[in-house]
């Protein structure tokens, strides 16, 4: 018997377009012999299902159901594909927990914590072979530029603590540019992470669980023509080379796979996550950047690339994710 799945997309942030494109990839690759899929669009004006042959049908938020031509549709589970808030920060997960519907992502607590880069780094600090760049977490109401200048060395990365897609992020090479970068980041969030730059090669790697076993996908090496892997580099064709699988030695590959599996366990992850990291030049040390608990699933996103490099069909991949979480 088919399970009824809500594919929840949209959102209210600047990552709306990526969420919609990700949902399209998933919808095209879900096994329709096992799952009946309803794409639900979350917008600032409401939550809607829009059939091809009729007007929008609003979701009943009391139990997350639909009424279609007098028939009530209830869901066995939800595939959440909303990047940023409210899909990636735990808000939707808390709602589904309260009404008792399973979903494909990390739980509300893990989702909420991992949206905060500073809190996440504090938790994973101490994992064997994992290094963290020296940093300061600043709060908009009370921070000191002088503290940054005295405690950290240039160059610096300035990041909104709860943001995604590198929106509001800057690289600072001169302290004269620090305040402008902080203002840009604080325009996106009330907390900002300032961290020392790590000179190294950048990678991104997917992790998921199937049949109770953690599986690490082949990594993607990121080589961008921009100063760093910013929003433009992520979403503008031709700006960045993405090499899957990335070039690592056998020792680096084994070490990275163990570290990211340990991160997955330490943060109590579920579903698909993506972990970004540097391998420092000269030393080869692993430096944790961040974790994405709802990584992009567009046709050109890292995860589909890595699934293909593993020799797996996307349909089989999404089936394994659904079977593990719903």
PDB file of C-alpha atoms in Angstrom:
ATOM      1  CA  UNK A   1       0.000   0.000   0.000  1.00  0.00           C
ATOM      2  CA  UNK A   2       1.315   3.430  -0.960  1.00  0.00           C
ATOM      3  CA  UNK A   3       2.265   5.932   1.736  1.00  0.00           C
ATOM      4  CA  UNK A   4       0.940   9.454   1.369  1.00  0.00           C
ATOM      5  CA  UNK A   5       3.759  12.005   1.522  1.00  0.00           C
ATOM      6  CA  UNK A   6       3.627  15.798   1.690  1.00  0.00           C
ATOM      7  CA  UNK A   7       6.531  17.422  -0.122  1.00  0.00           C
ATOM      8  CA  UNK A   8       6.767  20.702   1.770  1.00  0.00           C
ATOM      9  CA  UNK A   9       8.521  23.530  -0.052  1.00  0.00           C
ATOM     10  CA  UNK A  10       8.556  27.313  -0.376  1.00  0.00           C
ATOM     11  CA  UNK A  11       9.368  29.318   2.721  1.00  0.00           C
ATOM     12  CA  UNK A  12       9.743  32.966   3.586  1.00  0.00           C
ATOM     13  CA  UNK A  13      13.480  33.607   3.153  1.00  0.00           C
ATOM     14  CA  UNK A  14      15.794  34.519   0.288  1.00  0.00           C
ATOM     15  CA  UNK A  15      16.355  30.798  -0.315  1.00  0.00           C
ATOM     16  CA  UNK A  16      12.776  30.279  -1.547  1.00  0.00           C
ATOM     17  CA  UNK A  17      13.779  29.679  -5.190  1.00  0.00           C
ATOM     18  CA  UNK A  18      16.363  27.029  -4.241  1.00  0.00           C
ATOM     19  CA  UNK A  19      13.756  25.273  -2.074  1.00  0.00           C
ATOM     20  CA  UNK A  20      11.277  25.123  -4.945  1.00  0.00           C
ATOM     21  CA  UNK A  21      13.908  23.800  -7.366  1.00  0.00           C
ATOM     22  CA  UNK A  22      15.003  21.207  -4.794  1.00  0.00           C
ATOM     23  CA  UNK A  23      11.413  20.025  -4.387  1.00  0.00           C
ATOM     24  CA  UNK A  24      11.087  19.675  -8.168  1.00  0.00           C
ATOM     25  CA  UNK A  25      14.119  17.355  -8.268  1.00  0.00           C
ATOM     26  CA  UNK A  26      12.746  15.230  -5.444  1.00  0.00           C
ATOM     27  CA  UNK A  27       9.257  15.068  -6.982  1.00  0.00           C
ATOM     28  CA  UNK A  28      10.728  13.851 -10.275  1.00  0.00           C
ATOM     29  CA  UNK A  29      12.676  11.104  -8.523  1.00  0.00           C
ATOM     30  CA  UNK A  30      10.341   9.748  -5.835  1.00  0.00           C
ATOM     31  CA  UNK A  31       9.165   6.187  -6.449  1.00  0.00           C
ATOM     32  CA  UNK A  32       5.473   6.717  -7.245  1.00  0.00           C
ATOM     33  CA  UNK A  33       4.812   2.991  -6.943  1.00  0.00           C
ATOM     34  CA  UNK A  34       5.533   3.365  -3.201  1.00  0.00           C
ATOM     35  CA  UNK A  35       4.533   6.964  -2.467  1.00  0.00           C
ATOM     36  CA  UNK A  36       1.653   9.237  -3.374  1.00  0.00           C
ATOM     37  CA  UNK A  37       3.112  12.741  -3.288  1.00  0.00           C
ATOM     38  CA  UNK A  38       1.359  16.059  -2.693  1.00  0.00           C
ATOM     39  CA  UNK A  39       3.511  19.157  -3.140  1.00  0.00           C
ATOM     40  CA  UNK A  40       2.577  21.656  -0.447  1.00  0.00           C
ATOM     41  CA  UNK A  41       3.722  25.266  -0.893  1.00  0.00           C
ATOM     42  CA  UNK A  42       4.411  27.269   2.246  1.00  0.00           C
ATOM     43  CA  UNK A  43       4.169  31.041   1.719  1.00  0.00           C
ATOM     44  CA  UNK A  44       3.656  34.136   3.834  1.00  0.00           C
ATOM     45  CA  UNK A  45      -0.022  33.978   2.863  1.00  0.00           C
ATOM     46  CA  UNK A  46      -0.628  30.376   3.915  1.00  0.00           C
ATOM     47  CA  UNK A  47       0.050  26.710   3.172  1.00  0.00           C
ATOM     48  CA  UNK A  48      -1.478  25.454  -0.074  1.00  0.00           C
ATOM     49  CA  UNK A  49      -1.778  22.440  -2.330  1.00  0.00           C
ATOM     50  CA  UNK A  50      -2.388  23.397  -5.950  1.00  0.00           C
ATOM     51  CA  UNK A  51      -3.638  20.577  -8.173  1.00  0.00           C
ATOM     52  CA  UNK A  52      -3.107  20.890 -11.892  1.00  0.00           C
ATOM     53  CA  UNK A  53      -6.859  20.987 -12.533  1.00  0.00           C
ATOM     54  CA  UNK A  54      -8.153  23.277  -9.779  1.00  0.00           C
ATOM     55  CA  UNK A  55      -7.552  26.292  -7.572  1.00  0.00           C
ATOM     56  CA  UNK A  56      -5.326  26.273  -4.481  1.00  0.00           C
ATOM     57  CA  UNK A  57      -6.500  24.172  -1.554  1.00  0.00           C
ATOM     58  CA  UNK A  58      -5.452  25.426   1.866  1.00  0.00           C
ATOM     59  CA  UNK A  59      -3.935  23.002   4.369  1.00  0.00           C
ATOM     60  CA  UNK A  60      -5.842  22.505   7.613  1.00  0.00           C
ATOM     61  CA  UNK A  61      -3.085  23.292  10.109  1.00  0.00           C
ATOM     62  CA  UNK A  62      -4.992  21.676  12.978  1.00  0.00           C
ATOM     63  CA  UNK A  63      -3.903  18.256  11.728  1.00  0.00           C
ATOM     64  CA  UNK A  64      -1.991  19.062   8.519  1.00  0.00           C
ATOM     65  CA  UNK A  65      -4.651  17.611   6.226  1.00  0.00           C
ATOM     66  CA  UNK A  66      -6.313  18.484   2.920  1.00  0.00           C
ATOM     67  CA  UNK A  67      -9.942  18.363   1.856  1.00  0.00           C
ATOM     68  CA  UNK A  68     -10.109  17.584  -1.841  1.00  0.00           C
ATOM     69  CA  UNK A  69     -13.610  17.314  -3.342  1.00  0.00           C
ATOM     70  CA  UNK A  70     -15.025  16.190  -0.032  1.00  0.00           C
ATOM     71  CA  UNK A  71     -12.278  13.645   0.655  1.00  0.00           C
ATOM     72  CA  UNK A  72      -9.927  14.210   3.572  1.00  0.00           C
ATOM     73  CA  UNK A  73      -6.256  13.559   2.787  1.00  0.00           C
ATOM     74  CA  UNK A  74      -4.006  12.786   5.759  1.00  0.00           C
ATOM     75  CA  UNK A  75      -0.269  12.245   5.503  1.00  0.00           C
ATOM     76  CA  UNK A  76       1.973   9.390   6.610  1.00  0.00           C
ATOM     77  CA  UNK A  77       4.958  11.733   6.597  1.00  0.00           C
ATOM     78  CA  UNK A  78       6.481  14.976   5.364  1.00  0.00           C
ATOM     79  CA  UNK A  79       9.536  15.487   3.163  1.00  0.00           C
ATOM     80  CA  UNK A  80      10.687  18.959   4.262  1.00  0.00           C
ATOM     81  CA  UNK A  81      12.563  20.873   1.550  1.00  0.00           C
ATOM     82  CA  UNK A  82      12.581  24.413   2.953  1.00  0.00           C
ATOM     83  CA  UNK A  83      16.045  25.939   3.290  1.00  0.00           C
ATOM     84  CA  UNK A  84      16.478  28.475   6.070  1.00  0.00           C
ATOM     85  CA  UNK A  85      13.511  29.438   8.246  1.00  0.00           C
ATOM     86  CA  UNK A  86      11.066  27.892   9.056  1.00  0.00           C
ATOM     87  CA  UNK A  87      12.189  24.594   7.549  1.00  0.00           C
ATOM     88  CA  UNK A  88      15.767  24.336   8.722  1.00  0.00           C
ATOM     89  CA  UNK A  89      15.596  26.028  12.126  1.00  0.00           C
ATOM     90  CA  UNK A  90      13.287  23.607  13.950  1.00  0.00           C
ATOM     91  CA  UNK A  91      10.010  25.542  13.763  1.00  0.00           C
ATOM     92  CA  UNK A  92       8.240  23.147  11.404  1.00  0.00           C
ATOM     93  CA  UNK A  93       9.760  20.120  13.120  1.00  0.00           C
ATOM     94  CA  UNK A  94       8.275  21.252  16.433  1.00  0.00           C
ATOM     95  CA  UNK A  95       4.858  21.620  14.791  1.00  0.00           C
ATOM     96  CA  UNK A  96       4.978  18.143  13.259  1.00  0.00           C
ATOM     97  CA  UNK A  97       6.169  16.679  16.567  1.00  0.00           C
ATOM     98  CA  UNK A  98       3.122  18.155  18.295  1.00  0.00           C
ATOM     99  CA  UNK A  99       0.635  16.707  15.825  1.00  0.00           C
ATOM    100  CA  UNK A 100       2.469  13.381  15.513  1.00  0.00           C
ATOM    101  CA  UNK A 101       3.528  13.330  11.857  1.00  0.00           C
ATOM    102  CA  UNK A 102       7.049  12.032  11.053  1.00  0.00           C
ATOM    103  CA  UNK A 103       9.366  13.978   8.764  1.00  0.00           C
ATOM    104  CA  UNK A 104      12.646  13.495   6.894  1.00  0.00           C
ATOM    105  CA  UNK A 105      14.905  15.949   8.716  1.00  0.00           C
ATOM    106  CA  UNK A 106      16.701  16.307  12.042  1.00  0.00           C
ATOM    107  CA  UNK A 107      14.438  16.859  15.041  1.00  0.00           C
ATOM    108  CA  UNK A 108      13.430  20.299  16.322  1.00  0.00           C
ATOM    109  CA  UNK A 109      16.265  20.612  18.835  1.00  0.00           C
ATOM    110  CA  UNK A 110      19.051  19.585  16.460  1.00  0.00           C
ATOM    111  CA  UNK A 111      17.617  21.744  13.663  1.00  0.00           C
ATOM    112  CA  UNK A 112      17.442  24.774  15.944  1.00  0.00           C
ATOM    113  CA  UNK A 113      20.964  24.356  17.320  1.00  0.00           C
ATOM    114  CA  UNK A 114      22.631  23.669  13.977  1.00  0.00           C
ATOM    115  CA  UNK A 115      21.181  26.854  12.458  1.00  0.00           C
ATOM    116  CA  UNK A 116      23.448  28.685  14.899  1.00  0.00           C
ATOM    117  CA  UNK A 117      27.020  28.325  13.644  1.00  0.00           C
ATOM    118  CA  UNK A 118      28.609  29.310  16.960  1.00  0.00           C
ATOM    119  CA  UNK A 119      26.563  26.891  19.071  1.00  0.00           C
ATOM    120  CA  UNK A 120      27.173  24.066  16.589  1.00  0.00           C
ATOM    121  CA  UNK A 121      30.944  24.546  16.730  1.00  0.00           C
ATOM    122  CA  UNK A 122      30.847  24.519  20.529  1.00  0.00           C
ATOM    123  CA  UNK A 123      29.128  21.107  20.469  1.00  0.00           C
ATOM    124  CA  UNK A 124      31.352  19.401  17.874  1.00  0.00           C
ATOM    125  CA  UNK A 125      34.536  20.804  19.406  1.00  0.00           C
ATOM    126  CA  UNK A 126      36.399  17.867  20.912  1.00  0.00           C
ATOM    127  CA  UNK A 127      35.582  15.305  18.218  1.00  0.00           C
ATOM    128  CA  UNK A 128      38.758  13.419  17.348  1.00  0.00           C
ATOM    129  CA  UNK A 129      40.732  14.978  14.445  1.00  0.00           C
ATOM    130  CA  UNK A 130      38.231  17.848  14.092  1.00  0.00           C
ATOM    131  CA  UNK A 131      39.630  21.380  14.309  1.00  0.00           C
ATOM    132  CA  UNK A 132      37.797  24.695  14.625  1.00  0.00           C
ATOM    133  CA  UNK A 133      39.052  28.112  13.535  1.00  0.00           C
ATOM    134  CA  UNK A 134      39.493  30.620  16.367  1.00  0.00           C
ATOM    135  CA  UNK A 135      36.390  32.812  16.530  1.00  0.00           C
ATOM    136  CA  UNK A 136      34.193  35.220  18.470  1.00  0.00           C
ATOM    137  CA  UNK A 137      30.402  35.166  18.649  1.00  0.00           C
ATOM    138  CA  UNK A 138      29.020  38.703  18.697  1.00  0.00           C
ATOM    139  CA  UNK A 139      25.558  39.909  19.737  1.00  0.00           C
ATOM    140  CA  UNK A 140      24.058  42.986  18.078  1.00  0.00           C
ATOM    141  CA  UNK A 141      23.021  44.647  21.336  1.00  0.00           C
ATOM    142  CA  UNK A 142      26.451  44.448  22.919  1.00  0.00           C
ATOM    143  CA  UNK A 143      29.678  43.836  21.031  1.00  0.00           C
ATOM    144  CA  UNK A 144      33.134  45.373  20.817  1.00  0.00           C
ATOM    145  CA  UNK A 145      35.044  45.945  17.595  1.00  0.00           C
ATOM    146  CA  UNK A 146      38.197  46.419  19.670  1.00  0.00           C
ATOM    147  CA  UNK A 147      37.737  42.920  21.135  1.00  0.00           C
ATOM    148  CA  UNK A 148      37.778  41.477  17.625  1.00  0.00           C
ATOM    149  CA  UNK A 149      40.917  43.434  16.733  1.00  0.00           C
ATOM    150  CA  UNK A 150      42.806  42.327  19.837  1.00  0.00           C
ATOM    151  CA  UNK A 151      41.751  38.660  19.939  1.00  0.00           C
ATOM    152  CA  UNK A 152      41.672  37.614  16.283  1.00  0.00           C
ATOM    153  CA  UNK A 153      44.161  37.808  13.423  1.00  0.00           C
ATOM    154  CA  UNK A 154      43.436  38.882   9.863  1.00  0.00           C
ATOM    155  CA  UNK A 155      42.060  37.849   7.476  1.00  0.00           C
ATOM    156  CA  UNK A 156      38.616  37.218   8.999  1.00  0.00           C
ATOM    157  CA  UNK A 157      35.316  35.745   7.876  1.00  0.00           C
ATOM    158  CA  UNK A 158      32.209  37.597   9.079  1.00  0.00           C
ATOM    159  CA  UNK A 159      29.041  35.470   9.020  1.00  0.00           C
ATOM    160  CA  UNK A 160      25.442  35.860  10.190  1.00  0.00           C
ATOM    161  CA  UNK A 161      25.193  33.156  12.842  1.00  0.00           C
ATOM    162  CA  UNK A 162      21.828  31.795  11.713  1.00  0.00           C
ATOM    163  CA  UNK A 163      22.002  32.470   7.997  1.00  0.00           C
ATOM    164  CA  UNK A 164      22.302  30.296   4.931  1.00  0.00           C
ATOM    165  CA  UNK A 165      23.641  30.439   1.364  1.00  0.00           C
ATOM    166  CA  UNK A 166      26.429  32.785   2.571  1.00  0.00           C
ATOM    167  CA  UNK A 167      23.987  35.721   2.554  1.00  0.00           C
ATOM    168  CA  UNK A 168      25.485  38.632   4.513  1.00  0.00           C
ATOM    169  CA  UNK A 169      28.935  37.039   4.635  1.00  0.00           C
ATOM    170  CA  UNK A 170      32.210  38.920   4.068  1.00  0.00           C
ATOM    171  CA  UNK A 171      35.943  38.327   4.077  1.00  0.00           C
ATOM    172  CA  UNK A 172      37.891  41.086   5.816  1.00  0.00           C
ATOM    173  CA  UNK A 173      41.576  41.653   5.061  1.00  0.00           C
ATOM    174  CA  UNK A 174      41.920  45.055   6.738  1.00  0.00           C
ATOM    175  CA  UNK A 175      40.470  46.170  10.056  1.00  0.00           C
ATOM    176  CA  UNK A 176      39.273  49.367   8.333  1.00  0.00           C
ATOM    177  CA  UNK A 177      36.661  47.202   6.591  1.00  0.00           C
ATOM    178  CA  UNK A 178      35.539  45.371   9.736  1.00  0.00           C
ATOM    179  CA  UNK A 179      32.669  47.627  10.785  1.00  0.00           C
ATOM    180  CA  UNK A 180      31.130  47.603   7.305  1.00  0.00           C
ATOM    181  CA  UNK A 181      31.261  43.801   7.231  1.00  0.00           C
ATOM    182  CA  UNK A 182      29.722  43.573  10.697  1.00  0.00           C
ATOM    183  CA  UNK A 183      26.899  45.925   9.689  1.00  0.00           C
ATOM    184  CA  UNK A 184      26.221  43.771   6.625  1.00  0.00           C
ATOM    185  CA  UNK A 185      26.047  40.604   8.728  1.00  0.00           C
ATOM    186  CA  UNK A 186      23.972  42.187  11.504  1.00  0.00           C
ATOM    187  CA  UNK A 187      21.495  43.263   8.826  1.00  0.00           C
ATOM    188  CA  UNK A 188      20.720  39.535   8.407  1.00  0.00           C
ATOM    189  CA  UNK A 189      20.890  38.372  12.037  1.00  0.00           C
ATOM    190  CA  UNK A 190      21.220  39.561  15.638  1.00  0.00           C
ATOM    191  CA  UNK A 191      24.214  37.252  16.159  1.00  0.00           C
ATOM    192  CA  UNK A 192      27.388  37.243  14.083  1.00  0.00           C
ATOM    193  CA  UNK A 193      30.310  34.825  14.004  1.00  0.00           C
ATOM    194  CA  UNK A 194      33.761  36.321  13.364  1.00  0.00           C
ATOM    195  CA  UNK A 195      36.438  33.724  12.715  1.00  0.00           C
ATOM    196  CA  UNK A 196      40.006  33.578  11.545  1.00  0.00           C
ATOM    197  CA  UNK A 197      40.587  32.515   7.967  1.00  0.00           C
ATOM    198  CA  UNK A 198      41.874  28.988   7.363  1.00  0.00           C
ATOM    199  CA  UNK A 199      44.087  28.654   4.302  1.00  0.00           C
ATOM    200  CA  UNK A 200      43.032  25.393   2.721  1.00  0.00           C
ATOM    201  CA  UNK A 201      41.016  23.448   0.179  1.00  0.00           C
ATOM    202  CA  UNK A 202      37.258  23.569   0.634  1.00  0.00           C
ATOM    203  CA  UNK A 203      35.002  20.506   0.494  1.00  0.00           C
ATOM    204  CA  UNK A 204      31.372  19.611   1.101  1.00  0.00           C
ATOM    205  CA  UNK A 205      30.155  16.109   1.945  1.00  0.00           C
ATOM    206  CA  UNK A 206      26.748  14.501   2.345  1.00  0.00           C
ATOM    207  CA  UNK A 207      25.798  12.081   5.116  1.00  0.00           C
ATOM    208  CA  UNK A 208      22.597  10.103   5.680  1.00  0.00           C
ATOM    209  CA  UNK A 209      21.380   7.036   7.507  1.00  0.00           C
ATOM    210  CA  UNK A 210      19.768   3.961   5.984  1.00  0.00           C
ATOM    211  CA  UNK A 211      18.715   0.776   7.765  1.00  0.00           C
ATOM    212  CA  UNK A 212      20.305   2.149  10.925  1.00  0.00           C
ATOM    213  CA  UNK A 213      23.713   2.612   9.277  1.00  0.00           C
ATOM    214  CA  UNK A 214      25.413   5.973   8.654  1.00  0.00           C
ATOM    215  CA  UNK A 215      26.467   6.350   5.012  1.00  0.00           C
ATOM    216  CA  UNK A 216      28.984   9.000   3.915  1.00  0.00           C
ATOM    217  CA  UNK A 217      28.668  10.090   0.291  1.00  0.00           C
ATOM    218  CA  UNK A 218      31.655  10.962  -1.943  1.00  0.00           C
ATOM    219  CA  UNK A 219      32.893  14.471  -1.169  1.00  0.00           C
ATOM    220  CA  UNK A 220      32.769  17.485  -3.484  1.00  0.00           C
ATOM    221  CA  UNK A 221      35.767  19.807  -3.752  1.00  0.00           C
ATOM    222  CA  UNK A 222      34.872  23.464  -4.271  1.00  0.00           C
ATOM    223  CA  UNK A 223      37.156  25.686  -6.353  1.00  0.00           C
ATOM    224  CA  UNK A 224      35.734  29.171  -6.836  1.00  0.00           C
ATOM    225  CA  UNK A 225      36.956  32.131  -8.876  1.00  0.00           C
ATOM    226  CA  UNK A 226      35.501  34.446  -6.209  1.00  0.00           C
ATOM    227  CA  UNK A 227      37.241  35.511  -3.003  1.00  0.00           C
ATOM    228  CA  UNK A 228      35.279  32.781  -1.182  1.00  0.00           C
ATOM    229  CA  UNK A 229      32.283  30.488  -1.709  1.00  0.00           C
ATOM    230  CA  UNK A 230      29.670  33.257  -1.433  1.00  0.00           C
ATOM    231  CA  UNK A 231      26.048  33.423  -2.688  1.00  0.00           C
ATOM    232  CA  UNK A 232      27.190  34.373  -6.191  1.00  0.00           C
ATOM    233  CA  UNK A 233      29.677  31.497  -6.289  1.00  0.00           C
ATOM    234  CA  UNK A 234      27.029  29.043  -5.127  1.00  0.00           C
ATOM    235  CA  UNK A 235      24.313  29.948  -7.604  1.00  0.00           C
ATOM    236  CA  UNK A 236      25.963  31.589 -10.655  1.00  0.00           C
ATOM    237  CA  UNK A 237      27.031  29.138 -13.387  1.00  0.00           C
ATOM    238  CA  UNK A 238      30.711  29.202 -14.291  1.00  0.00           C
ATOM    239  CA  UNK A 239      31.929  30.921 -11.132  1.00  0.00           C
ATOM    240  CA  UNK A 240      32.787  27.731  -9.257  1.00  0.00           C
ATOM    241  CA  UNK A 241      34.212  24.359 -10.220  1.00  0.00           C
ATOM    242  CA  UNK A 242      32.654  21.513  -8.238  1.00  0.00           C
ATOM    243  CA  UNK A 243      34.689  18.323  -8.450  1.00  0.00           C
ATOM    244  CA  UNK A 244      32.965  15.114  -7.313  1.00  0.00           C
ATOM    245  CA  UNK A 245      34.580  13.062  -5.927  1.00  0.00           C
ATOM    246  CA  UNK A 246      37.090  15.541  -4.551  1.00  0.00           C
ATOM    247  CA  UNK A 247      40.792  14.785  -4.659  1.00  0.00           C
ATOM    248  CA  UNK A 248      41.855  13.314  -1.303  1.00  0.00           C
ATOM    249  CA  UNK A 249      44.415  10.706  -0.339  1.00  0.00           C
ATOM    250  CA  UNK A 250      43.232   7.383   1.058  1.00  0.00           C
ATOM    251  CA  UNK A 251      44.226   8.551   4.553  1.00  0.00           C
ATOM    252  CA  UNK A 252      42.337  11.863   4.181  1.00  0.00           C
ATOM    253  CA  UNK A 253      39.260  10.086   2.848  1.00  0.00           C
ATOM    254  CA  UNK A 254      39.153   7.607   5.744  1.00  0.00           C
ATOM    255  CA  UNK A 255      39.773  10.362   8.306  1.00  0.00           C
ATOM    256  CA  UNK A 256      37.128  12.683   6.853  1.00  0.00           C
ATOM    257  CA  UNK A 257      34.524   9.916   6.697  1.00  0.00           C
ATOM    258  CA  UNK A 258      35.103   9.084  10.362  1.00  0.00           C
ATOM    259  CA  UNK A 259      34.936  12.736  11.428  1.00  0.00           C
ATOM    260  CA  UNK A 260      31.699  13.523   9.592  1.00  0.00           C
ATOM    261  CA  UNK A 261      30.081  10.307  10.849  1.00  0.00           C
ATOM    262  CA  UNK A 262      31.059  11.354  14.378  1.00  0.00           C
ATOM    263  CA  UNK A 263      29.543  14.814  13.774  1.00  0.00           C
ATOM    264  CA  UNK A 264      26.306  13.185  12.562  1.00  0.00           C
ATOM    265  CA  UNK A 265      26.127  11.163  15.803  1.00  0.00           C
ATOM    266  CA  UNK A 266      27.213  13.997  18.125  1.00  0.00           C
ATOM    267  CA  UNK A 267      24.524  16.331  16.771  1.00  0.00           C
ATOM    268  CA  UNK A 268      21.877  13.556  16.792  1.00  0.00           C
ATOM    269  CA  UNK A 269      21.166  14.027  13.081  1.00  0.00           C
ATOM    270  CA  UNK A 270      18.456  12.362  11.010  1.00  0.00           C
ATOM    271  CA  UNK A 271      17.849  12.314   7.278  1.00  0.00           C
ATOM    272  CA  UNK A 272      20.224  13.974   4.830  1.00  0.00           C
ATOM    273  CA  UNK A 273      22.793  16.506   6.039  1.00  0.00           C
ATOM    274  CA  UNK A 274      25.768  18.159   4.366  1.00  0.00           C
ATOM    275  CA  UNK A 275      28.963  19.118   6.179  1.00  0.00           C
ATOM    276  CA  UNK A 276      31.369  21.741   4.836  1.00  0.00           C
ATOM    277  CA  UNK A 277      35.040  21.658   5.793  1.00  0.00           C
ATOM    278  CA  UNK A 278      38.566  22.769   4.905  1.00  0.00           C
ATOM    279  CA  UNK A 279      41.669  20.639   4.642  1.00  0.00           C
ATOM    280  CA  UNK A 280      44.366  23.078   5.722  1.00  0.00           C
ATOM    281  CA  UNK A 281      47.260  23.622   3.340  1.00  0.00           C
ATOM    282  CA  UNK A 282      50.547  22.013   4.415  1.00  0.00           C
ATOM    283  CA  UNK A 283      49.075  20.249   7.478  1.00  0.00           C
ATOM    284  CA  UNK A 284      46.029  18.528   5.942  1.00  0.00           C
ATOM    285  CA  UNK A 285      44.105  19.177   9.182  1.00  0.00           C
ATOM    286  CA  UNK A 286      40.286  18.981   9.033  1.00  0.00           C
ATOM    287  CA  UNK A 287      38.621  22.305   9.914  1.00  0.00           C
ATOM    288  CA  UNK A 288      34.848  22.221  10.425  1.00  0.00           C
ATOM    289  CA  UNK A 289      32.941  25.049   8.675  1.00  0.00           C
ATOM    290  CA  UNK A 290      29.240  24.288   9.157  1.00  0.00           C
ATOM    291  CA  UNK A 291      26.471  21.735   8.760  1.00  0.00           C
ATOM    292  CA  UNK A 292      23.368  22.057   6.593  1.00  0.00           C
ATOM    293  CA  UNK A 293      20.471  19.921   7.815  1.00  0.00           C
ATOM    294  CA  UNK A 294      18.337  20.536   4.705  1.00  0.00           C
ATOM    295  CA  UNK A 295      20.915  20.658   1.912  1.00  0.00           C
ATOM    296  CA  UNK A 296      19.955  21.637  -1.628  1.00  0.00           C
ATOM    297  CA  UNK A 297      18.542  18.979  -3.924  1.00  0.00           C
ATOM    298  CA  UNK A 298      18.476  20.852  -7.233  1.00  0.00           C
ATOM    299  CA  UNK A 299      19.765  18.977 -10.266  1.00  0.00           C
ATOM    300  CA  UNK A 300      23.162  20.660  -9.859  1.00  0.00           C
ATOM    301  CA  UNK A 301      23.376  20.633  -6.044  1.00  0.00           C
ATOM    302  CA  UNK A 302      26.127  18.783  -4.181  1.00  0.00           C
ATOM    303  CA  UNK A 303      23.959  15.938  -2.863  1.00  0.00           C
ATOM    304  CA  UNK A 304      22.619  14.761  -6.257  1.00  0.00           C
ATOM    305  CA  UNK A 305      26.173  15.008  -7.622  1.00  0.00           C
ATOM    306  CA  UNK A 306      27.476  12.859  -4.785  1.00  0.00           C
ATOM    307  CA  UNK A 307      24.682  10.300  -5.079  1.00  0.00           C
ATOM    308  CA  UNK A 308      25.537   9.915  -8.771  1.00  0.00           C
ATOM    309  CA  UNK A 309      29.257   9.579  -7.961  1.00  0.00           C
ATOM    310  CA  UNK A 310      28.367   6.785  -5.551  1.00  0.00           C
ATOM    311  CA  UNK A 311      26.667   4.942  -8.414  1.00  0.00           C
ATOM    312  CA  UNK A 312      23.212   5.244  -6.873  1.00  0.00           C
ATOM    313  CA  UNK A 313      20.002   6.424  -8.537  1.00  0.00           C
ATOM    314  CA  UNK A 314      18.289   9.389  -6.922  1.00  0.00           C
ATOM    315  CA  UNK A 315      15.051   7.391  -6.727  1.00  0.00           C
ATOM    316  CA  UNK A 316      16.762   4.709  -4.645  1.00  0.00           C
ATOM    317  CA  UNK A 317      18.425   7.376  -2.500  1.00  0.00           C
ATOM    318  CA  UNK A 318      15.168   9.157  -1.673  1.00  0.00           C
ATOM    319  CA  UNK A 319      13.460   5.835  -1.026  1.00  0.00           C
ATOM    320  CA  UNK A 320      16.150   4.953   1.542  1.00  0.00           C
ATOM    321  CA  UNK A 321      15.765   8.353   3.233  1.00  0.00           C
ATOM    322  CA  UNK A 322      11.981   8.002   3.401  1.00  0.00           C
ATOM    323  CA  UNK A 323      12.093   4.427   4.656  1.00  0.00           C
ATOM    324  CA  UNK A 324      14.521   5.410   7.428  1.00  0.00           C
ATOM    325  CA  UNK A 325      12.652   8.473   8.662  1.00  0.00           C
ATOM    326  CA  UNK A 326       8.955   7.873   7.932  1.00  0.00           C
TER     327      UNK A 326
END
